[in-house]
Short mmCIF file of C-alpha atoms in Angstrom, two decimals:
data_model
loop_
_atom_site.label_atom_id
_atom_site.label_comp_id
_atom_site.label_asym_id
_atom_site.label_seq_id
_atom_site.Cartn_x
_atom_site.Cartn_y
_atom_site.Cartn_z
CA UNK A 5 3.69 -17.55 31.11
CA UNK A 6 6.04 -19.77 32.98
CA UNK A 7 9.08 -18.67 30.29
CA UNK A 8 8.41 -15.21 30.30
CA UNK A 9 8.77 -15.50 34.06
CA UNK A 10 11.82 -17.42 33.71
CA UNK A 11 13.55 -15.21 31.14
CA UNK A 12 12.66 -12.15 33.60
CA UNK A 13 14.74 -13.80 36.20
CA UNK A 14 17.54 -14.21 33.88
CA UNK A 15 18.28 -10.88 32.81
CA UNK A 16 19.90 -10.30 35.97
CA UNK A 17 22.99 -12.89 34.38
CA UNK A 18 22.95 -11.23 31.28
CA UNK A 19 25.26 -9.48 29.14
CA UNK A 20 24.20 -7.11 26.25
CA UNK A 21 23.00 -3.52 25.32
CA UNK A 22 21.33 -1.33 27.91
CA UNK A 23 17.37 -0.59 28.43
CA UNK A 24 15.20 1.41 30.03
CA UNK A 25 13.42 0.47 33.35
CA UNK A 26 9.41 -0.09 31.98
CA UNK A 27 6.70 -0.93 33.83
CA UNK A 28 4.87 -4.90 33.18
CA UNK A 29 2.32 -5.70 30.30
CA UNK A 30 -0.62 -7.57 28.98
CA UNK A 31 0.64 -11.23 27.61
CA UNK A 32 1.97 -12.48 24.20
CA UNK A 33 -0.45 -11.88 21.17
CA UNK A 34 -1.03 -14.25 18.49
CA UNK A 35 1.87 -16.21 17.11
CA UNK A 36 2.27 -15.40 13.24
CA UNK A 37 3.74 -17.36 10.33
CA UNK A 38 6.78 -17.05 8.60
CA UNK A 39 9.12 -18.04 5.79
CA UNK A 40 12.89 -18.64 5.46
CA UNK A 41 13.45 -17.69 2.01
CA UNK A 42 14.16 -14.30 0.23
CA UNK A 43 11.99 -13.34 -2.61
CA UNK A 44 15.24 -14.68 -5.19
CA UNK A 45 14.05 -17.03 -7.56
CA UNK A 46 15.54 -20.19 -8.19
CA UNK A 47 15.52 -23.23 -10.25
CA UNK A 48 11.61 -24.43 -10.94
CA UNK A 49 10.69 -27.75 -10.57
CA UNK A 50 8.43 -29.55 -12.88
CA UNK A 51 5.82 -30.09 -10.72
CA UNK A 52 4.59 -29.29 -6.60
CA UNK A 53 2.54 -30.86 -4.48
CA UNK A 54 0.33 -29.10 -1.77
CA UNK A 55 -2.46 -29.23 0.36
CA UNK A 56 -5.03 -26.63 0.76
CA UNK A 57 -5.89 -25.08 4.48
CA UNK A 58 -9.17 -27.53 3.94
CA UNK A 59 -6.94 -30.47 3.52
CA UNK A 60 -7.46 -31.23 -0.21
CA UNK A 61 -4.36 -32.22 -2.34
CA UNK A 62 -3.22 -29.79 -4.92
CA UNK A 63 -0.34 -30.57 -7.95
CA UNK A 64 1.12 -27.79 -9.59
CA UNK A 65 2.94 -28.15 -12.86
CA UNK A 66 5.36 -26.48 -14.47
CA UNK A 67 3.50 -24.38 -16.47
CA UNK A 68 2.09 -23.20 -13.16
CA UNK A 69 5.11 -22.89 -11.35
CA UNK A 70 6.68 -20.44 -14.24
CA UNK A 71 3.70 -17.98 -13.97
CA UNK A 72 4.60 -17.99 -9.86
CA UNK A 73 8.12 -17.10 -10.57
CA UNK A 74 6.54 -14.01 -12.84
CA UNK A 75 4.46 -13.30 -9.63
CA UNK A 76 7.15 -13.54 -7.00
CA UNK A 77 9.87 -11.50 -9.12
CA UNK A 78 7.56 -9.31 -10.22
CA UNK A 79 6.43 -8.36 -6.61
CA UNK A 80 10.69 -8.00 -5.50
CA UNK A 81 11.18 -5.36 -7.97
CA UNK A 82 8.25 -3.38 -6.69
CA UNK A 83 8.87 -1.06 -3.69
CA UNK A 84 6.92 -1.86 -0.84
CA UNK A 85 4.90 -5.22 -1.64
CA UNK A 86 8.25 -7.74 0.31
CA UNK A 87 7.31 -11.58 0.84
CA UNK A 88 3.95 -10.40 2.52
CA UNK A 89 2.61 -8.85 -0.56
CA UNK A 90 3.92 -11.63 -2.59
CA UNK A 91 2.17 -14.28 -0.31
CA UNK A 92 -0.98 -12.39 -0.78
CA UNK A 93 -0.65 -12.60 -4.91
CA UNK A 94 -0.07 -16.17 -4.83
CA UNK A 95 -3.11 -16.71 -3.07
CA UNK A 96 -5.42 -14.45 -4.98
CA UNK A 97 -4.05 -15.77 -8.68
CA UNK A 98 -4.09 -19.66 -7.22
CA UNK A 99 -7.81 -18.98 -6.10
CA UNK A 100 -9.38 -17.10 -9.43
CA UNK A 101 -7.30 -19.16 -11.84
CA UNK A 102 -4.98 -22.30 -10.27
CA UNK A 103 -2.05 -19.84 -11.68
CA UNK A 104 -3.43 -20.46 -15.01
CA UNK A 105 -2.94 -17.83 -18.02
CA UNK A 106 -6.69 -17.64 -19.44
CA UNK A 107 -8.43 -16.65 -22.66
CA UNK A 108 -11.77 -16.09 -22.25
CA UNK A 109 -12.68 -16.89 -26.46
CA UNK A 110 -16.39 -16.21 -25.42
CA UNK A 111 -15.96 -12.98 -24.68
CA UNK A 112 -12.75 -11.43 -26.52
CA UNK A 113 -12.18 -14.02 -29.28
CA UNK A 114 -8.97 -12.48 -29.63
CA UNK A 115 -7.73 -13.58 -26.22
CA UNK A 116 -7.43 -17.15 -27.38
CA UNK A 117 -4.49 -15.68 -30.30
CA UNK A 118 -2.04 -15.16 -27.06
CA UNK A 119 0.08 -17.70 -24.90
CA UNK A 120 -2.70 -19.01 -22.88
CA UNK A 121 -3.28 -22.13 -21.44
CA UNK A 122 -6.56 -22.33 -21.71
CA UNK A 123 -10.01 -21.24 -21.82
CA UNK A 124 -12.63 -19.95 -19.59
CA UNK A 125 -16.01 -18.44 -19.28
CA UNK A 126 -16.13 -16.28 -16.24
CA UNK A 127 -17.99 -12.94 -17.61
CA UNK A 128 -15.09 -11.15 -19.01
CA UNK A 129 -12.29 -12.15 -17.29
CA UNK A 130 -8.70 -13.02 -18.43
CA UNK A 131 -5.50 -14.60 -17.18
CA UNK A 132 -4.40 -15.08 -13.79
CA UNK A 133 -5.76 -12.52 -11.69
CA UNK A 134 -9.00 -13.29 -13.61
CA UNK A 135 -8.98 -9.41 -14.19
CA UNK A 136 -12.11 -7.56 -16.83
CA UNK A 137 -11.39 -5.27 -19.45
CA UNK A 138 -14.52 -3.28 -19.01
CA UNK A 139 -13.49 -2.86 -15.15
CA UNK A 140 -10.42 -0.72 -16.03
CA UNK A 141 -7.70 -3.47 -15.38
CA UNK A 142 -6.18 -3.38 -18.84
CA UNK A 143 -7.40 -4.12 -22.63
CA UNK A 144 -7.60 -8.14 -23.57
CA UNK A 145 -3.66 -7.71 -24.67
CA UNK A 146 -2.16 -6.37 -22.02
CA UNK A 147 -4.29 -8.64 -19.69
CA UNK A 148 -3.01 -11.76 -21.57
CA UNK A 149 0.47 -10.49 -20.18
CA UNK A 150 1.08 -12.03 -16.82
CA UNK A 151 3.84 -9.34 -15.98
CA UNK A 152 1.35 -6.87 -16.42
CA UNK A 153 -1.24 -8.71 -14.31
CA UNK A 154 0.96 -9.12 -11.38
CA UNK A 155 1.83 -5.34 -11.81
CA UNK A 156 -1.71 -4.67 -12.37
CA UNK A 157 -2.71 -6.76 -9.06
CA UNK A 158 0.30 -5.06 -6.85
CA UNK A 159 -0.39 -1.31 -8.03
CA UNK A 160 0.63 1.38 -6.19
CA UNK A 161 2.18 4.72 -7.80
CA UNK A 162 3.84 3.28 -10.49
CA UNK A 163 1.17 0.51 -11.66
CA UNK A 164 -0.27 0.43 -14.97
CA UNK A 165 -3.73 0.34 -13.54
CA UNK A 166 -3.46 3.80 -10.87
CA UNK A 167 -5.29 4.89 -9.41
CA UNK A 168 -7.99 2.90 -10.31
CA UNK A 169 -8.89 -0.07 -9.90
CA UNK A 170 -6.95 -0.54 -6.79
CA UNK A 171 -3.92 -2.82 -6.63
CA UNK A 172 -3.04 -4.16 -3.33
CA UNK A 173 -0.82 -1.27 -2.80
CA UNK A 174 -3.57 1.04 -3.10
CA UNK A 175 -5.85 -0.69 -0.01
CA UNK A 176 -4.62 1.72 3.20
CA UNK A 177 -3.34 -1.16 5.71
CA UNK A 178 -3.10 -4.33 3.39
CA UNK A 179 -0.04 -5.34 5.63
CA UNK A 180 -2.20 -5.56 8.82
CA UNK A 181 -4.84 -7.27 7.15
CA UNK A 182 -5.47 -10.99 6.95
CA UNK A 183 -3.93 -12.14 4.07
CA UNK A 184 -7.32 -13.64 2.16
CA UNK A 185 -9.23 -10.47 2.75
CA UNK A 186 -6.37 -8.71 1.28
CA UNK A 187 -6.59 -10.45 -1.57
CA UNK A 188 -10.25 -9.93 -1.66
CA UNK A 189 -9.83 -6.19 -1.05
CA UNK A 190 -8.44 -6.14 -4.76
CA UNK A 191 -10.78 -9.00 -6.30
CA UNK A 192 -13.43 -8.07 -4.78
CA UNK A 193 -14.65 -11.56 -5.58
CA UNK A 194 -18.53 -12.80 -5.07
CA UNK A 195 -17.10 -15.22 -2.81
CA UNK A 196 -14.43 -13.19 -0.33
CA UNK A 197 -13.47 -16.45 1.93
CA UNK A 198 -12.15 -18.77 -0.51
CA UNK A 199 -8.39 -16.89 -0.53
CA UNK A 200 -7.33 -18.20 3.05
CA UNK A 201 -8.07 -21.37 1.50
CA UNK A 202 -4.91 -21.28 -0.89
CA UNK A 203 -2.41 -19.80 1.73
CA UNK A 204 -0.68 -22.95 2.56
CA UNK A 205 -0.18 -23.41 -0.91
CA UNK A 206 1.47 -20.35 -1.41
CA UNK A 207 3.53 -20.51 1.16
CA UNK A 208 4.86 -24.19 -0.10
CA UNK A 209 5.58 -22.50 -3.42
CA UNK A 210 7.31 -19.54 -1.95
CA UNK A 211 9.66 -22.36 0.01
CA UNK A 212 10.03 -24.46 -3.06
CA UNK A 213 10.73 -21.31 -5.68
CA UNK A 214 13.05 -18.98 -3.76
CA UNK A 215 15.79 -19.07 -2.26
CA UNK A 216 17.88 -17.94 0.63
CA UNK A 217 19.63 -14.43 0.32
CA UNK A 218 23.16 -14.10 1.47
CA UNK A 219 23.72 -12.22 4.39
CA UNK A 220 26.37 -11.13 6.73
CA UNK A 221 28.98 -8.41 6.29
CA UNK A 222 26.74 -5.73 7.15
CA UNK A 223 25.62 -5.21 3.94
CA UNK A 224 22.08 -7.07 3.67
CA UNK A 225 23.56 -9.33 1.32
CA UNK A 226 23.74 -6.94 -1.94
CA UNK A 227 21.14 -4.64 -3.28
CA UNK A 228 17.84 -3.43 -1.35
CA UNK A 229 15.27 -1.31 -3.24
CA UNK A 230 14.79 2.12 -2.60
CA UNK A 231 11.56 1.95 0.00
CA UNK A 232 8.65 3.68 -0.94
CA UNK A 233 7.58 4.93 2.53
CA UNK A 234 9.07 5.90 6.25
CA UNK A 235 6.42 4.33 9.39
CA UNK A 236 6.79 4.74 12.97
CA UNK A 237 7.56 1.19 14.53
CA UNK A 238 4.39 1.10 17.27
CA UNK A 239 0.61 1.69 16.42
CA UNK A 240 -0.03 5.00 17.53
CA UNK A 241 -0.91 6.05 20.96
CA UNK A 242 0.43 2.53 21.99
CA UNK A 243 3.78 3.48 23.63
CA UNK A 244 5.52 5.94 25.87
CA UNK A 245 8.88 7.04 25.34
CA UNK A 246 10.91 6.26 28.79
CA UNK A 247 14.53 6.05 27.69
CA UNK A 248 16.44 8.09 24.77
CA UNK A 249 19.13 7.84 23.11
CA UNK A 250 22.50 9.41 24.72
CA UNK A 251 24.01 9.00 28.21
CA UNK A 252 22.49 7.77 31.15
CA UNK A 253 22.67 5.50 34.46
CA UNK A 254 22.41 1.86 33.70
CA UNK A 255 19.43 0.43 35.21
CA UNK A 256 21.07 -2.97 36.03
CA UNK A 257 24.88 -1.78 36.84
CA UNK A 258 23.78 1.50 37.87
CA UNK A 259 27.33 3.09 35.67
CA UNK A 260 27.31 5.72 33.02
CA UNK A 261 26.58 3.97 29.82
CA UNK A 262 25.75 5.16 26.14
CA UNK A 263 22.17 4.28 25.05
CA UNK A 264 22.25 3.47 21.60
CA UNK A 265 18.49 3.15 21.16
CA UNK A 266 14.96 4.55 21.93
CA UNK A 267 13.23 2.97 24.32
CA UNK A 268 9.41 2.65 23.93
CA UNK A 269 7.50 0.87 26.41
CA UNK A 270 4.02 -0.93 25.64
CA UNK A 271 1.49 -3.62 26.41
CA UNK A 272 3.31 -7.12 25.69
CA UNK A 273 2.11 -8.43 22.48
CA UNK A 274 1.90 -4.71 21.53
CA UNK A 275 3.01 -5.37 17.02
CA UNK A 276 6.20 -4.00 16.22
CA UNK A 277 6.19 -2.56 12.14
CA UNK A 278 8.96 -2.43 9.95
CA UNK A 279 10.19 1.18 9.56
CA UNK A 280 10.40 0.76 5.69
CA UNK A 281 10.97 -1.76 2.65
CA UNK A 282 14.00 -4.14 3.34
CA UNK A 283 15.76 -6.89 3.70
CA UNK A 284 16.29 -8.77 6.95
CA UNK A 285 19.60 -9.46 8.07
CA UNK A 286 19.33 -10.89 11.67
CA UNK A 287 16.28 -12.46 12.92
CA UNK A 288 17.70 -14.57 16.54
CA UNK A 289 17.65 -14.80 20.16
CA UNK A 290 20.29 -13.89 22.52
CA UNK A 291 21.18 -13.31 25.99
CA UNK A 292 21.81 -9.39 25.77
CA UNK A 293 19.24 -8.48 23.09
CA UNK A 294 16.67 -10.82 23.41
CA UNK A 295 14.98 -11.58 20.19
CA UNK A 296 16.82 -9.08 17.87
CA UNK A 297 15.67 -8.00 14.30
CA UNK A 298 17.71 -6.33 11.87
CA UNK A 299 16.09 -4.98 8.44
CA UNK A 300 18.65 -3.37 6.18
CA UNK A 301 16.85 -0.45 3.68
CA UNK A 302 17.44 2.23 1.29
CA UNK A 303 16.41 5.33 2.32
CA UNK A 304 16.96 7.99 -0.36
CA UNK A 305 19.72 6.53 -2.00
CA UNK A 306 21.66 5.73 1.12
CA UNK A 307 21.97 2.32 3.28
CA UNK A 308 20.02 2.09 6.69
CA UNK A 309 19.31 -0.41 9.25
CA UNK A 310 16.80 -0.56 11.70
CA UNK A 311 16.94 -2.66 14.92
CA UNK A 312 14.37 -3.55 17.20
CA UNK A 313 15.04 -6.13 20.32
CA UNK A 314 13.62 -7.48 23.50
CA UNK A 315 10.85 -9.42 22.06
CA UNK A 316 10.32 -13.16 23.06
CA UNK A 317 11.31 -15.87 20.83
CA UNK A 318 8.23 -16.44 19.78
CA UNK A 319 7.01 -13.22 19.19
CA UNK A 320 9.65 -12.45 15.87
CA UNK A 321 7.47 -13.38 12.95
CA UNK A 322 10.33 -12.96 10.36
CA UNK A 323 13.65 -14.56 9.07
CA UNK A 324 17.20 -13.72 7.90
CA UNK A 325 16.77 -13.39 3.81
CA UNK A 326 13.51 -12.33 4.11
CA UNK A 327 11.90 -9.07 2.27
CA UNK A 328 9.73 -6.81 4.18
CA UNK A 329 7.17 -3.78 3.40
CA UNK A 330 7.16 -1.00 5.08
CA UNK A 331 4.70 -1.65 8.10
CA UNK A 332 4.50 -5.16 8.12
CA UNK A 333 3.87 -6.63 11.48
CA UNK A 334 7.82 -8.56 11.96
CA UNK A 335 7.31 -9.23 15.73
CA UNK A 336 5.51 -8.06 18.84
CA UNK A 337 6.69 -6.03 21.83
CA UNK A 338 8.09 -8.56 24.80
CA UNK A 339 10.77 -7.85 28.17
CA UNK A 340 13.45 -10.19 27.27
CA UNK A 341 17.36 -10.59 27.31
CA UNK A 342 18.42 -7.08 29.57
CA UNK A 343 15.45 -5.63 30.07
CA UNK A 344 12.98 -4.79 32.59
CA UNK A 345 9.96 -4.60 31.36
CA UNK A 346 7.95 -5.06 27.83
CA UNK A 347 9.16 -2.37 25.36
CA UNK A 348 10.92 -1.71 21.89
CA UNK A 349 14.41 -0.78 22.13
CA UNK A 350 14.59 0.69 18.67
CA UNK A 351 17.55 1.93 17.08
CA UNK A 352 18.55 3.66 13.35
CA UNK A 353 22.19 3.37 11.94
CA UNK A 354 22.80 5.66 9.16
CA UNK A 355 25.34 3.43 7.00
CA UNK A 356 23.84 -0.11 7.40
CA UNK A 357 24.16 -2.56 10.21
CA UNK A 358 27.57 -1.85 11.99
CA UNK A 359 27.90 1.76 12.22
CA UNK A 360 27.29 4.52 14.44
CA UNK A 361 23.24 4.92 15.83
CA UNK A 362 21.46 7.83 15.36
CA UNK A 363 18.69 9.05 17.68
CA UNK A 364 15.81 6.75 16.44
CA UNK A 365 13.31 9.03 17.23
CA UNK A 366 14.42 12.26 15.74
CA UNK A 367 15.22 10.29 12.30
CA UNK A 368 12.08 9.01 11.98
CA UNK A 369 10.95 12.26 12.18
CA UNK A 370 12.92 14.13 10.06
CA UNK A 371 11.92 11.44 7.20
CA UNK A 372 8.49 11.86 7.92
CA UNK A 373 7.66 8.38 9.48
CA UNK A 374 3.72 8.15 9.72
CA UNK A 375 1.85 5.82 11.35
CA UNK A 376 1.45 2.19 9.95
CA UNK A 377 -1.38 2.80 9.21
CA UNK A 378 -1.02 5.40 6.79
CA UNK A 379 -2.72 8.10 8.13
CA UNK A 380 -1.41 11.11 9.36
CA UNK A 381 1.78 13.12 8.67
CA UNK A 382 5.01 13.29 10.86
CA UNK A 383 6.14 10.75 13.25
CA UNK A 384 3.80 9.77 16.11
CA UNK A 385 5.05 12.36 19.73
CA UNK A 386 5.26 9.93 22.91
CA UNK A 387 1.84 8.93 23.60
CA UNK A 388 0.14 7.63 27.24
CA UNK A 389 0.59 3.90 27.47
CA UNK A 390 -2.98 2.87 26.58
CA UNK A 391 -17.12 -15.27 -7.40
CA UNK A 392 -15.62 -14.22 -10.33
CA UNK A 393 -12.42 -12.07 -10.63
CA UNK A 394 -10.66 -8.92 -10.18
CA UNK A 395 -14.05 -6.34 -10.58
#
């Protein structure tokens, strides 16, 4: 509380963008977790060492380590799953099989004539999602693929499984869920708490196995995948809009200035969602934005970034290099750098980060930005402030 204040009696010294004038907020939400590496794989060690949430010692070898690499590059081709989705993978194949390519010989006796490394007994499951034939998830020879099972576990549109069973992309708000009931949204597991468990571990093997993607030049350092969906940045019925984009009085110099954003005002510690699949580019605290996010994207066919600011340093849960899905929680609404009060100061640049803004608002409309949810059609109008495997 005692830094918030302080920041607030900063702005007054500082330089940067213009903001609307908001009213004051509830405090800072929950501080998340996050990763400095891109979802680019890179050399693979023979072995890892870890320790489980619960404190037990884990060694992966690298055997192991090659069927995360399938998981993690896998998951970057795919529209829409980013590091989050990734994370959540890790966990769920680390959990029903230590990242271990099964045969089950009891069951399909043919399972044991594929690359496997080893053998199991759990009903009818196979490989490293533990996934059943006679569920849906694939016949024994596609489910002794682990590209398939890690396309099989992410689903969406374009999975081999759709629309049934569900892959992650198929559970409505996986990115706002906790990551091991994610995981057991699309095991659906006899024993749903055992994913959290494994988290820490992922996360070590998403720091050891990636790494960083170049950035800087305003290009989001090379390719970004085309995104699979357009979401408004606030939860609906969170915000009011109090500030547009175009000309207006300066709240702090009281001069004619160009706003280049949308300002949104909510509750501090309100989430803030990625617009759509991308790439951050800028993830850092300054005098003039505050904490500042930048996600580069590719919004039918052409380049886009998205930039949201004012949060508090500890409220940006991202990092430069790192992949988002559209609607992942990257930060929460906070009132620092020029501002003077808790809001988003969002803004949309046609071109990538660099050129011209756009009003935020109406372009999130006109590509049909719904909530992060997932329900809903159309972007959100200004609203009052208010045991076993894969089955």
């Amino acid at each position: 509380m005692v830094k918030k204040v302080l920041v607030l009696l900063l702005v007054l010294f500082c330089v940067g963008p213009s903001t609307a004038l908001v009213g004051m907020g509830a405090f800072m939400g929950p501080l998340g977790f996050c990763l400095s590496d891109s979802l680019t794989v890179g050399p693979i060690p023979d072995r890892l060492t870890a320790t489980t949430a619960d404190g037990t010692p884990v060694t992966l070898e690298k055997r192991q380590l090659t069927h995360a690499a399938t998981i993690i590059t896998t998951g970057a081709s795919i529209p829409g799953v980013g590091q989050a989705g990734v994370r959540i993978a890790l966990m769920a194949a680390l959990t029903e099989s230590r990242l271990r390519m099964l045969a089950n010989t009891g069951a399909y006796p043919e399972s044991g004539n594929y690359p496997n490394d080893g053998d199991a007994a759990d009903h009818d499951s196979l490989g490293l999602f533990q996934m059943r034939p006679v569920a849906g998830w694939g016949t024994v020879a596609e489910l002794m693929n682990p590209t398939y099972q890690a396309k099989a576990f992410y689903g969406g549109e374009q999975g081999p499984n759709f629309p049934s069973p569900r892959g992650l992309l198929d559970i409505p708000g996986w990115q706002q869920m906790d990551p091991g009931s994610a995981a057991q949204a699309v095991e659906v597991s006899a024993f749903p708490d055992r994913y959290r468990n494994w988290q820490p571990v992922a996360d070590t093997i998403l720091t050891a196995l990636t790494k960083p993607a170049p950035t800087g030049g305003g290009n989001g350092g090379g390719v970004v995948p085309e995104t699979s969906r357009v979401v408004f940045p606030l939860p609906e019925g969170s915000y009011t809009s109090t500030d547009s984009f175009g000309w207006r009085t300066d709240p702090f110099t009281g001069e004619r200035q160009f706003h280049s954003g949308s300002d949104l005002a909510a509750a501090d510690g309100t989430p803030i969602y990625a617009v759509a699949d991308g790439r951050v580019t800028v993830a850092e605290f300054s005098s003039g934005w505050g904490g500042l996010i930048i996600v580069e994207h590719t919004v039918k066919g052409g380049r886009v970034a998205s930039y949201y600011a004012h949060m508090w340093q500890d409220g940006i849960y991202v990092t430069s290099g790192e992949t988002v899905a559209a609607g992942q929680n990257i930060g929460d609404v906070g009132s620092s750098g020029r501002s003077t009060g808790p809001h988003l100061h969002i803004e949309i640049r046609p071109g990538g980060q660099g050129q011209p803004p756009v009003n935020a608002v109406e372009w999130l409309a006109q590509h049909g930005a719904v909530p992060a949810d997932g329900t809903g059609t159309g972007a959100p109008g200004c609203r009052a402030n208010a045991g076993g495997g894969a089955r």
